Coordinates of C-alpha atoms (C1' of nucleotides) in Angstrom, one line a residue:
Chain S
M1 CA -23.5 19.2 8.0
S2 CA -22.7 17.8 5.1
V3 CA -19.7 15.7 4.3
R4 CA -15.7 16.8 4.5
T5 CA -13.7 14.7 3.4
R6 CA -9.4 14.7 2.4
V7 CA -6.5 13.0 2.0
A8 CA -2.9 14.6 3.5
P9 CA -0.2 13.2 2.1
S10 CA 2.8 14.4 3.5
P11 CA 4.8 14.8 0.3
T12 CA 8.2 13.3 1.5
G13 CA 8.7 11.2 -1.5
D14 CA 7.4 9.5 -4.9
P15 CA 3.5 9.6 -5.1
H16 CA 2.3 6.5 -3.6
V17 CA 0.0 4.4 -4.8
G18 CA -1.5 4.2 -0.8
T19 CA -1.8 7.9 -0.5
A20 CA -4.6 7.5 -4.1
Y21 CA -6.3 4.6 -2.5
I22 CA -6.8 6.5 0.2
A23 CA -7.8 9.6 -1.5
L24 CA -10.2 7.4 -4.0
F25 CA -13.1 6.5 -1.3
S26 CA -12.5 9.7 0.3
L27 CA -13.7 11.5 -2.6
C28 CA -16.7 8.4 -3.4
M29 CA -17.0 9.0 0.7
A30 CA -17.7 13.3 -0.4
R31 CA -18.6 12.9 -3.5
K32 CA -21.6 10.6 -3.0
L33 CA -23.4 12.8 -0.1
G34 CA -22.4 15.5 -2.0
G35 CA -20.2 17.3 0.0
Q36 CA -16.9 18.6 -0.4
F37 CA -13.4 16.2 -0.9
V38 CA -10.1 18.4 0.6
L39 CA -6.3 18.2 -1.0
R40 CA -4.5 18.7 2.4
I41 CA 0.4 18.3 2.5
E42 CA 1.6 17.4 6.1
D43 CA 4.5 18.9 5.9
T44 CA 6.2 19.1 9.6
D45 CA 8.7 17.2 8.3
R46 CA 11.4 20.0 7.6
A47 CA 14.1 17.6 6.8
R48 CA 12.1 15.4 4.3
S49 CA 9.5 17.4 3.0
S50 CA 9.4 19.2 -1.0
E51 CA 8.4 21.1 -2.7
R52 CA 9.3 19.0 -6.2
S53 CA 7.1 15.7 -4.2
E54 CA 4.7 18.3 -3.0
R55 CA 3.8 19.2 -6.9
A56 CA 4.7 15.4 -8.5
I57 CA 2.2 14.1 -5.6
M58 CA -0.9 16.2 -7.0
D59 CA 0.7 16.4 -10.9
S60 CA -0.1 12.3 -9.7
L61 CA -3.1 12.7 -8.2
R62 CA -5.0 15.1 -11.3
W63 CA -3.5 12.7 -13.6
L64 CA -5.4 9.2 -12.1
G65 CA -8.8 11.9 -12.3
I66 CA -9.1 12.2 -9.2
D67 CA -9.8 16.3 -8.4
W68 CA -10.5 18.2 -5.0
D69 CA -12.2 21.3 -3.8
E70 CA -10.0 23.2 -1.5
G71 CA -6.3 22.4 -1.2
P72 CA -3.6 24.5 -1.2
D73 CA -3.1 24.6 -5.4
K74 CA -6.9 26.1 -5.2
G75 CA -7.4 28.1 -2.0
G76 CA -10.2 27.9 0.3
P77 CA -12.0 28.5 3.3
H78 CA -10.5 26.5 5.4
G79 CA -6.6 27.2 4.3
P80 CA -4.1 27.4 3.9
Y81 CA -3.2 23.5 3.6
R82 CA 0.3 23.5 4.1
Q83 CA 1.0 21.7 7.8
S84 CA 4.2 24.6 7.9
E85 CA 2.4 27.6 7.3
R86 CA 0.5 27.4 10.1
R87 CA 2.4 26.3 12.2
E88 CA 0.7 29.2 14.5
L89 CA -2.5 28.1 14.9
Y90 CA -0.2 24.7 16.3
V91 CA 1.1 26.5 19.2
E92 CA -1.6 27.8 20.1
H93 CA -2.9 24.6 20.8
A94 CA -0.2 23.7 21.8
G95 CA -0.2 26.3 24.4
R96 CA -3.3 25.6 25.4
L97 CA -3.6 22.4 26.4
V98 CA 0.0 23.2 28.5
T99 CA -2.3 25.9 29.8
E100 CA -5.2 23.8 31.0
G101 CA -3.3 21.2 31.6
H102 CA -3.9 18.8 29.6
A103 CA 0.1 18.5 28.4
F104 CA 3.2 20.0 30.1
R105 CA 6.7 21.0 28.9
C106 CA 9.6 18.0 27.9
F107 CA 13.3 19.3 28.9
C108 CA 15.1 15.7 28.4
S109 CA 17.7 15.1 26.5
A110 CA 17.4 12.3 23.2
E111 CA 20.3 10.9 24.5
R112 CA 18.5 9.9 27.8
L113 CA 14.4 9.5 26.1
S114 CA 17.5 6.9 23.9
Q115 CA 18.9 4.8 26.9
L116 CA 15.9 5.4 28.0
R117 CA 14.2 2.3 25.9
A118 CA 16.4 0.0 25.4
Q119 CA 16.5 -1.1 28.4
Q120 CA 12.6 -0.9 28.5
L121 CA 13.6 -2.7 25.2
E122 CA 15.7 -4.8 27.6
A123 CA 13.5 -5.4 29.8
K124 CA 10.5 -6.2 27.4
G125 CA 7.8 -4.6 29.5
K126 CA 6.0 -1.4 27.8
V127 CA 8.4 1.2 25.8
G128 CA 7.2 5.1 25.8
Y129 CA 8.4 8.3 27.6
D130 CA 8.9 7.6 32.1
G131 CA 7.2 10.8 32.0
H132 CA 9.3 12.4 34.2
C133 CA 9.3 15.6 33.6
L134 CA 5.8 15.4 34.7
A135 CA 6.7 16.4 38.1
L136 CA 7.9 19.5 37.2
A137 CA 6.0 22.8 38.7
P138 CA 4.6 24.1 36.4
A139 CA 5.9 28.2 36.6
E140 CA 9.2 26.4 37.0
A141 CA 8.6 25.1 33.8
E142 CA 7.4 27.7 32.1
A143 CA 10.4 29.7 33.0
R144 CA 13.2 26.8 31.7
A145 CA 10.7 27.6 28.3
A146 CA 11.3 31.6 29.1
A147 CA 14.4 31.2 29.3
G148 CA 14.6 30.0 25.7
E149 CA 15.9 25.8 26.8
P150 CA 14.6 23.9 24.0
H151 CA 12.2 21.5 24.6
V152 CA 9.2 19.6 23.5
I153 CA 5.1 19.7 24.7
R154 CA 3.7 16.4 25.5
M155 CA -0.1 15.1 26.5
R156 CA -1.3 13.8 29.5
V157 CA -2.7 11.1 28.9
P158 CA -4.7 8.9 31.7
E159 CA -3.8 6.2 33.5
A160 CA -6.1 3.6 33.8
G161 CA -9.7 3.0 31.7
Q162 CA -10.0 2.2 28.2
C163 CA -10.7 4.3 25.6
A164 CA -13.5 2.6 23.0
I165 CA -13.0 3.7 18.9
D166 CA -16.3 3.7 17.2
D167 CA -14.4 2.9 13.9
Q168 CA -16.9 3.1 10.9
L169 CA -15.6 -0.2 9.1
R170 CA -14.9 -2.3 12.1
G171 CA -16.8 -1.5 15.4
K172 CA -15.9 -1.1 18.6
V173 CA -12.0 -1.4 19.1
E174 CA -11.0 -0.9 22.8
I175 CA -7.5 -0.1 23.8
A176 CA -5.8 0.7 26.9
W177 CA -4.9 3.8 28.4
D178 CA -1.6 2.4 29.6
Q179 CA -1.3 1.4 26.6
V180 CA -0.6 5.7 24.5
D181 CA 1.7 7.4 24.5
M182 CA 2.7 10.2 26.4
Q183 CA 3.0 11.6 22.5
V184 CA 4.9 14.6 22.1
L185 CA 2.7 16.9 19.9
L186 CA 5.2 19.9 19.6
K187 CA 8.5 18.9 18.3
A188 CA 11.4 21.0 19.1
D189 CA 11.5 23.2 16.5
G190 CA 8.0 23.8 17.1
M191 CA 6.6 22.3 14.6
P192 CA 3.6 20.0 15.5
T193 CA 3.4 16.2 15.2
Y194 CA 0.9 14.1 13.3
H195 CA -0.9 14.2 15.7
L196 CA -1.5 17.8 16.6
A197 CA -1.2 18.2 13.3
V198 CA -4.2 16.4 12.3
V199 CA -6.2 16.8 15.2
V200 CA -6.5 20.5 14.8
D201 CA -6.5 21.4 11.4
D202 CA -9.0 18.5 9.9
H203 CA -11.7 20.4 12.9
L204 CA -10.3 23.3 11.3
M205 CA -11.1 21.9 8.0
G206 CA -14.2 20.7 9.9
I207 CA -13.5 17.2 8.1
T208 CA -16.5 14.7 9.3
D209 CA -15.6 12.1 7.7
V210 CA -11.7 10.2 7.9
F211 CA -9.9 7.6 5.5
R212 CA -7.1 6.4 6.0
G213 CA -5.0 3.6 6.9
E214 CA -5.5 1.2 9.3
E215 CA -1.8 1.1 10.3
W216 CA -3.6 4.6 12.7
I217 CA -5.4 2.9 14.4
T218 CA -3.6 2.0 17.8
S219 CA -3.0 6.7 17.4
T220 CA -6.2 7.1 17.3
P221 CA -6.9 6.9 21.3
K222 CA -4.5 10.2 20.8
H223 CA -6.6 12.3 18.2
L224 CA -9.9 10.7 20.4
L225 CA -8.5 12.3 23.7
L226 CA -7.0 15.8 21.7
Y227 CA -10.7 16.7 20.4
Q228 CA -11.2 16.1 24.8
Y229 CA -8.9 18.3 26.2
F230 CA -9.9 20.7 23.2
G231 CA -14.2 20.3 23.6
W232 CA -14.1 19.0 19.8
E233 CA -16.5 16.5 17.9
P234 CA -14.1 13.7 16.8
P235 CA -14.8 13.0 13.5
R236 CA -15.9 9.7 12.0
Y237 CA -12.7 7.1 11.6
F238 CA -12.5 4.8 8.9
H239 CA -9.7 2.6 8.6
L240 CA -9.0 1.4 5.5
P241 CA -7.2 -1.7 4.9
L242 CA -3.7 -1.8 4.1
L243 CA -2.8 -2.6 0.4
R244 CA 0.3 -5.4 -0.1
N245 CA 3.3 -7.8 -0.8
P246 CA 2.6 -10.8 -2.4
D247 CA 4.5 -11.6 0.9
K248 CA 1.4 -10.4 2.9
S249 CA 3.6 -7.2 4.9
K250 CA 2.3 -3.8 3.6
L251 CA 2.9 -1.7 0.5
S252 CA 6.8 -0.8 0.5
K253 CA 9.3 -0.4 -2.1
R254 CA 11.3 -2.7 -1.5
K255 CA 10.3 -5.4 -2.8
N256 CA 7.0 -3.6 -5.1
P257 CA 6.3 -0.5 -7.1
T258 CA 4.6 1.8 -5.0
S259 CA 4.7 5.3 -7.9
I260 CA 1.8 6.3 -9.6
T261 CA 4.8 7.3 -11.7
F262 CA 6.4 4.1 -12.3
Y263 CA 2.6 3.2 -13.5
E264 CA 1.7 5.9 -15.7
R265 CA 5.6 5.4 -16.9
M266 CA 5.0 0.6 -17.8
G267 CA 1.3 2.6 -19.6
F268 CA -0.9 1.9 -17.6
M269 CA -4.2 4.4 -18.5
P270 CA -4.5 6.0 -15.4
E271 CA -8.7 5.2 -15.7
A272 CA -7.8 1.7 -15.2
L273 CA -5.8 1.9 -12.4
L274 CA -7.8 4.3 -10.1
N275 CA -10.2 1.5 -11.2
Y276 CA -8.1 -1.3 -10.1
L277 CA -7.9 0.6 -7.0
G278 CA -11.5 0.9 -6.5
M279 CA -11.5 -3.2 -6.2
M280 CA -9.2 -3.1 -3.4
G281 CA -11.2 -3.6 0.0
W282 CA -14.7 -2.6 -2.3
S283 CA -16.3 -4.2 -5.0
M284 CA -20.0 -3.0 -6.5
P285 CA -22.8 -4.5 -5.4
D286 CA -23.3 -6.2 -8.9
G287 CA -20.3 -8.5 -9.0
E288 CA -18.7 -6.2 -12.6
E289 CA -15.3 -5.7 -13.0
K290 CA -14.3 -2.5 -14.8
F291 CA -16.4 0.6 -13.0
S292 CA -15.3 4.3 -14.3
L293 CA -14.9 6.6 -11.0
D294 CA -18.6 8.2 -11.9
Q295 CA -20.1 4.5 -11.0
M296 CA -17.7 3.9 -7.7
I297 CA -18.9 6.7 -6.4
E298 CA -22.6 5.8 -7.4
H299 CA -23.2 3.1 -5.3
F300 CA -20.1 4.0 -3.0
E301 CA -20.8 2.1 0.4
P302 CA -18.5 1.7 3.2
A303 CA -21.0 -1.3 4.3
R304 CA -19.3 -3.1 1.3
V305 CA -15.7 -2.3 2.6
S306 CA -13.6 -5.7 3.1
L307 CA -11.1 -5.9 5.5
G308 CA -8.2 -8.2 4.5
G309 CA -4.7 -6.5 3.3
P310 CA -5.6 -7.1 -0.6
V311 CA -2.6 -8.0 -1.9
F312 CA -1.4 -5.9 -4.7
D313 CA -1.2 -7.8 -8.6
M314 CA 0.3 -6.0 -11.4
E315 CA -1.0 -9.3 -13.3
K316 CA -4.4 -8.8 -12.4
L317 CA -4.8 -4.8 -13.0
S318 CA -2.9 -5.6 -16.1
W319 CA -5.7 -7.4 -17.9
L320 CA -7.8 -4.5 -16.8
N321 CA -5.9 -2.0 -18.3
G322 CA -5.9 -4.7 -21.5
R323 CA -10.1 -4.3 -21.0
W324 CA -9.4 -0.7 -20.4
I325 CA -8.4 0.4 -23.4
R326 CA -9.6 -2.7 -25.7
E327 CA -13.2 -1.0 -24.6
E328 CA -13.1 2.3 -24.2
L329 CA -10.4 3.6 -27.3
D330 CA -10.5 3.8 -30.6
P331 CA -8.7 5.0 -33.2
E332 CA -7.7 7.8 -32.6
G333 CA -8.3 7.7 -28.8
F334 CA -5.8 5.1 -28.5
A335 CA -3.0 6.9 -31.1
R336 CA -4.3 10.5 -29.2
R337 CA -2.8 8.5 -25.4
M338 CA -0.1 7.0 -27.6
Q339 CA 1.0 10.4 -27.9
T340 CA 0.3 11.8 -23.9
W341 CA 2.2 8.3 -22.9
A342 CA 5.6 8.7 -24.3
L343 CA 5.5 9.7 -27.7
N344 CA 5.9 14.3 -27.4
A345 CA 8.5 16.5 -27.3
S346 CA 8.3 16.9 -23.1
Y347 CA 9.6 13.2 -22.6
L348 CA 11.6 12.7 -26.5
M349 CA 14.0 15.7 -25.2
P350 CA 15.6 14.9 -22.4
I351 CA 16.6 11.3 -24.9
I352 CA 18.1 13.2 -28.2
P353 CA 21.1 14.3 -26.5
L354 CA 21.2 10.4 -26.0
I355 CA 21.3 8.9 -29.0
Q356 CA 21.2 11.5 -30.8
Q357 CA 25.7 11.4 -31.1
R358 CA 24.9 8.3 -31.4
V359 CA 22.5 7.6 -34.8
E360 CA 23.6 6.9 -37.9
R361 CA 19.9 6.7 -39.9
F362 CA 17.5 8.2 -37.8
S363 CA 16.1 4.4 -38.0
D364 CA 18.6 4.1 -35.2
V365 CA 16.0 5.5 -33.0
V366 CA 14.5 2.3 -31.9
G367 CA 17.0 0.1 -31.5
L368 CA 18.8 2.8 -29.8
T369 CA 15.9 3.8 -26.8
G370 CA 13.8 1.0 -26.8
H371 CA 13.9 0.5 -23.0
F372 CA 12.3 4.2 -22.9
L373 CA 8.9 2.5 -24.6
T374 CA 9.3 -0.2 -23.0
G375 CA 8.0 -2.3 -18.8
L376 CA 9.8 -4.7 -18.4
P377 CA 13.0 -5.9 -20.8
S378 CA 12.4 -9.6 -22.0
L379 CA 15.7 -11.3 -20.5
S380 CA 17.9 -14.3 -20.0
E381 CA 20.9 -15.6 -18.1
A382 CA 22.1 -15.8 -20.8
S383 CA 21.6 -12.1 -22.1
F384 CA 24.6 -12.1 -18.8
A385 CA 27.6 -13.7 -20.4
H386 CA 30.5 -12.3 -20.1
K387 CA 33.7 -13.0 -21.0
K388 CA 35.8 -12.3 -17.6
H389 CA 32.3 -12.2 -14.9
S390 CA 31.1 -15.7 -13.5
P391 CA 27.3 -16.1 -13.8
E392 CA 28.0 -15.5 -9.6
D393 CA 29.6 -12.3 -9.4
I394 CA 27.6 -11.0 -11.8
K395 CA 24.5 -11.5 -9.6
K396 CA 26.5 -10.1 -6.5
T397 CA 27.5 -7.1 -8.1
L398 CA 23.0 -6.2 -9.4
Q399 CA 23.1 -7.8 -5.9
F400 CA 24.7 -5.0 -4.4
V401 CA 23.5 -2.1 -7.1
V402 CA 20.4 -3.3 -5.4
W403 CA 21.3 -2.5 -2.3
R404 CA 22.9 0.3 -2.7
L405 CA 20.2 1.9 -5.2
D406 CA 17.0 1.1 -2.7
A407 CA 18.5 3.6 -0.1
H408 CA 19.4 6.4 -2.7
D409 CA 16.7 9.2 -2.7
D410 CA 18.3 11.4 -5.2
W411 CA 17.2 10.0 -9.1
R412 CA 18.9 12.3 -10.9
A413 CA 21.7 12.2 -12.7
E414 CA 24.9 13.3 -11.3
P415 CA 23.9 11.9 -7.2
L416 CA 23.1 8.4 -8.8
K417 CA 26.6 8.4 -10.3
Q418 CA 28.5 9.6 -6.6
T419 CA 26.3 6.9 -6.3
L420 CA 27.7 4.1 -8.2
T421 CA 31.1 4.9 -8.4
G422 CA 31.5 5.1 -5.0
L423 CA 29.6 1.3 -4.6
A424 CA 32.5 0.3 -7.5
E425 CA 35.0 1.9 -6.2
G426 CA 34.0 0.0 -2.2
M427 CA 34.1 -2.9 -4.3
G428 CA 37.0 -2.7 -5.6
I429 CA 36.2 -3.1 -9.3
G430 CA 36.2 -0.7 -12.6
V431 CA 32.6 1.2 -12.3
R432 CA 32.6 -0.7 -16.5
D433 CA 32.3 -4.0 -14.6
M434 CA 30.6 -3.1 -12.4
L435 CA 27.7 -1.1 -14.7
F436 CA 27.7 -3.5 -17.0
P437 CA 24.6 -5.9 -15.7
V438 CA 22.5 -3.0 -14.9
F439 CA 22.8 -2.2 -18.7
V440 CA 21.8 -5.7 -19.7
S441 CA 19.1 -5.0 -16.8
I442 CA 18.1 -1.6 -17.7
S443 CA 18.3 -1.7 -21.3
G444 CA 18.2 -5.5 -22.5
Q445 CA 21.4 -5.1 -23.5
P446 CA 25.4 -4.6 -22.5
V447 CA 25.7 -0.9 -24.3
S448 CA 22.9 1.9 -24.1
T449 CA 22.3 5.0 -23.9
P450 CA 24.4 6.8 -20.8
M451 CA 23.4 4.9 -17.5
Y452 CA 23.0 7.5 -14.7
E453 CA 20.9 9.6 -17.6
T454 CA 19.3 6.8 -18.4
L455 CA 18.6 6.0 -15.2
E456 CA 16.7 9.2 -14.1
I457 CA 14.4 9.3 -17.7
L458 CA 13.1 6.2 -16.0
G459 CA 13.3 6.6 -12.9
P460 CA 14.3 5.1 -9.2
D461 CA 10.7 3.0 -9.5
L462 CA 10.8 1.6 -13.2
S463 CA 14.2 1.2 -12.6
R464 CA 14.1 -0.2 -9.2
A465 CA 11.8 -2.5 -10.8
R466 CA 14.8 -3.3 -13.5
L467 CA 17.2 -4.3 -11.8
R468 CA 15.2 -7.1 -9.3
H469 CA 13.5 -7.9 -12.9
G470 CA 17.4 -8.8 -13.8
L471 CA 18.4 -10.3 -11.6
A472 CA 15.4 -12.8 -11.2
A473 CA 16.6 -13.6 -14.6
L474 CA 19.4 -14.3 -13.5
G475 CA 18.4 -17.4 -11.0
G476 CA 17.1 -15.2 -8.1
V477 CA 19.1 -14.2 -4.5
S478 CA 18.6 -17.4 -2.6
K479 CA 17.8 -16.7 1.8
K480 CA 20.7 -17.8 2.1
Q481 CA 23.1 -16.3 -1.1
A482 CA 21.2 -13.4 0.2
K483 CA 22.8 -13.7 3.9
R484 CA 25.8 -13.9 2.4
L485 CA 26.1 -11.5 0.6
E486 CA 24.6 -8.7 3.0
K487 CA 27.3 -10.1 4.9
Q488 CA 29.5 -8.7 2.3
Y489 CA 27.7 -5.9 1.4
R490 CA 28.2 -4.9 5.0
E491 CA 31.8 -4.8 5.8
L492 CA 32.4 -3.2 2.2
Q493 CA 30.7 0.0 3.7
T494 CA 33.1 1.0 6.3
Chain T
rG1 C1' 8.4 -8.5 23.7
rC2 C1' 3.6 -5.4 24.9
rU3 C1' -1.1 -4.3 22.4
rU4 C1' -4.2 -3.7 18.1
rC5 C1' -7.1 -5.1 13.8
rC6 C1' -7.6 -9.1 10.1
rG7 C1' -8.9 -14.8 8.1
rU8 C1' -13.2 -17.1 2.2
rC9 C1' -9.4 -20.9 -4.0
rG10 C1' -1.9 -19.2 -4.9
rU11 C1' -4.5 -13.4 -5.3
rC12 C1' -8.9 -9.6 -5.3
rU13 C1' -13.5 -10.3 -4.5
rA14 C1' -19.7 -12.3 -3.4
rG15 C1' -22.1 -14.2 0.4
rC16 C1' -24.6 -11.2 5.4
rG17 C1' -27.8 -18.6 9.7
rG18 C1' -30.6 -22.3 5.3
rC19 C1' -29.7 -23.2 -3.0
rA20 C1' -24.8 -29.0 -5.0
rA21 C1' -20.3 -21.7 -1.3
rA22 C1' -20.5 -17.9 -6.3
rG23 C1' -17.0 -14.7 -10.2
rA24 C1' -12.3 -12.7 -12.2
rC25 C1' -7.4 -12.6 -12.8
rG26 C1' -3.5 -16.6 -12.7
rC27 C1' -2.7 -21.4 -14.3
rC28 C1' -4.5 -26.6 -17.6
rG29 C1' -7.4 -28.5 -21.6
rG30 C1' -10.0 -27.6 -26.0
rG31 C1' -12.7 -24.1 -30.5
rC32 C1' -12.1 -20.1 -33.7
rU33 C1' -6.9 -17.6 -36.7
rU34 C1' -1.1 -18.3 -41.2
rU35 C1' 0.9 -16.5 -36.3
rC36 C1' 0.1 -14.5 -31.5
rA37 C1' -3.3 -11.5 -28.3
rA38 C1' -8.2 -11.0 -27.9
rU39 C1' -12.8 -13.9 -27.9
rC40 C1' -15.7 -19.1 -27.0
rC41 C1' -16.1 -23.9 -24.5
rG42 C1' -13.9 -27.2 -20.5
rG43 C1' -11.5 -27.9 -15.4
rA44 C1' -8.3 -28.5 -11.0
rG45 C1' -8.9 -24.6 -6.9
rA46 C1' -11.2 -22.4 -0.6
rU47 C1' -14.3 -21.1 4.5
rG48 C1' -6.7 -21.8 9.1
rG49 C1' -8.5 -24.7 13.5
rG50 C1' -11.2 -26.2 17.8
rA51 C1' -15.2 -25.9 20.7
rG52 C1' -20.2 -23.2 21.7
rU53 C1' -25.6 -21.2 20.4
rU54 C1' -28.7 -23.4 16.8
rC55 C1' -32.8 -27.8 13.7
rG56 C1' -29.4 -26.2 10.9
rA57 C1' -23.5 -22.2 10.5
rU58 C1' -18.4 -19.5 5.8
rU59 C1' -22.0 -16.3 8.5
rC60 C1' -23.0 -15.8 15.5
rU61 C1' -19.4 -16.3 20.6
rC62 C1' -15.4 -18.4 22.7
rC63 C1' -10.2 -20.6 22.7
rC64 C1' -6.6 -21.7 19.8
rC65 C1' -3.4 -20.8 15.1
rG66 C1' -0.6 -18.1 11.5
rG67 C1' -0.5 -13.6 9.5
rA68 C1' 0.3 -7.5 9.4
rA69 C1' 0.6 -3.2 11.9
rG70 C1' 1.5 -0.3 15.4
rC71 C1' 4.8 0.7 19.9
rA72 C1' 9.8 8.5 17.3
rC73 C1' 11.0 14.9 18.7
rC74 C1' 8.1 10.4 10.7
rA75 C1' 3.8 10.7 8.9

RNA sequence: GCUUCCGUCGUCUAGCGGCAAAGACGCCGGGCUUUCAAUCCGGAGAUGGGAGUUCGAUUCUCCCCGGAAGCACCA
């Protein structure tokens, strides 16, 4: 049977570099062995999934040059490729497990469950479902379900013994069954959880090789067990190391730009970003660091994957990008790339209304719009000098803005305005004063284009990166300071 | 807390029982250049610790330590 791989992002935010990372390795595996690569959208979390995000993910992957053989946009023989459209499949399969005795209906309330969890945490024991509804007679459970009582379906799990996972990169990994929870498979809203959906879809879509982050390794027993219950052959698993922040924690937007669109906006070439992701945990046999997707495919071997979690280093990415720009672009190509990057109508149009009123000559434009075309403005402590406020106050304000915006998802002007004016109100200061360090951090100057619209155009990651950069220019916030400020911040929340 | 994974210069990697542990980013010094880059030359910098297997361990085994991840009706 030919090799089939897939990437299965969930459309719950900005397109993540981790998604591209997994996609890259999956794609290389499939292409190397002449198989297919599938894109599947895991949108079973109705509250968090959005169409906008799904589009952004597909656009970003394509921008990077990652193309799929089957997917929601191009169809294929195993569709639909969007989990929300496969609902009946999951219901049907979950039902089958119930009738065969591999799963059971659970009527426990959310309150009981969270209480249980709290108790278990306090007792410092194992945390997990206690099997309360296991005692229910099947007939009674069916009757209650038929009567419309809300419930979930959970899988049964062996009480003793070990589950052996044959990880293709790590070898045999053993996990005791008593460490595995009686996972919910079908939620009360009738949607599957990841664990059910991933198994059903991977099997039905003929996926033979699964690349995913190592965060999944401890839940693999659940998946293997489901394959066994269904009588299916499981795929080969390759658990890749996690991309890391400089402090070694899992790459996160709080600490690092994670959105592919950020790197696009910063002016990285897609080839260079993809190249860089390829050298995270993988290397060419000859040690060459600059390589194209085709070259990576040609030489790809899972055995060359290294397992230490690689720290995402933007400086090295920048160096690599420089090489791509210098070595692969002739002057015409360079000009074209500049155009597709930002010097085009679709990027410029939303900016025009923000500057037209403020311009007397076209030559004024550069000074007014520089911050739409730059990465991080050059800042010093002096940039934040203010006639009324002390540097300490400025720093505090900026930190509060950063925290508030970290928790803010809808990056359109109006919601941003609401959030920030709300913050100013809570802090008891004027919006103008609150925005001062924001203007400086974002544009490098105390005055520039209207802030909320500017933030929207810049996007969340670049905005956050600049605000953090501003904070750093102010001398940074020490642990001690952060603790004190955090307390004040929490007090104004209420 | 429990479980699992991981552990080579600050960072990304090479090594796959046997050459003074190699390359790259970054850093430092120098050459070239009107300047800045690019480029060239040079330098500092690592096998987490301890046992064991072996003639010989970065490499194999065990223990410790450290880091990370998972423990949801999120994926």
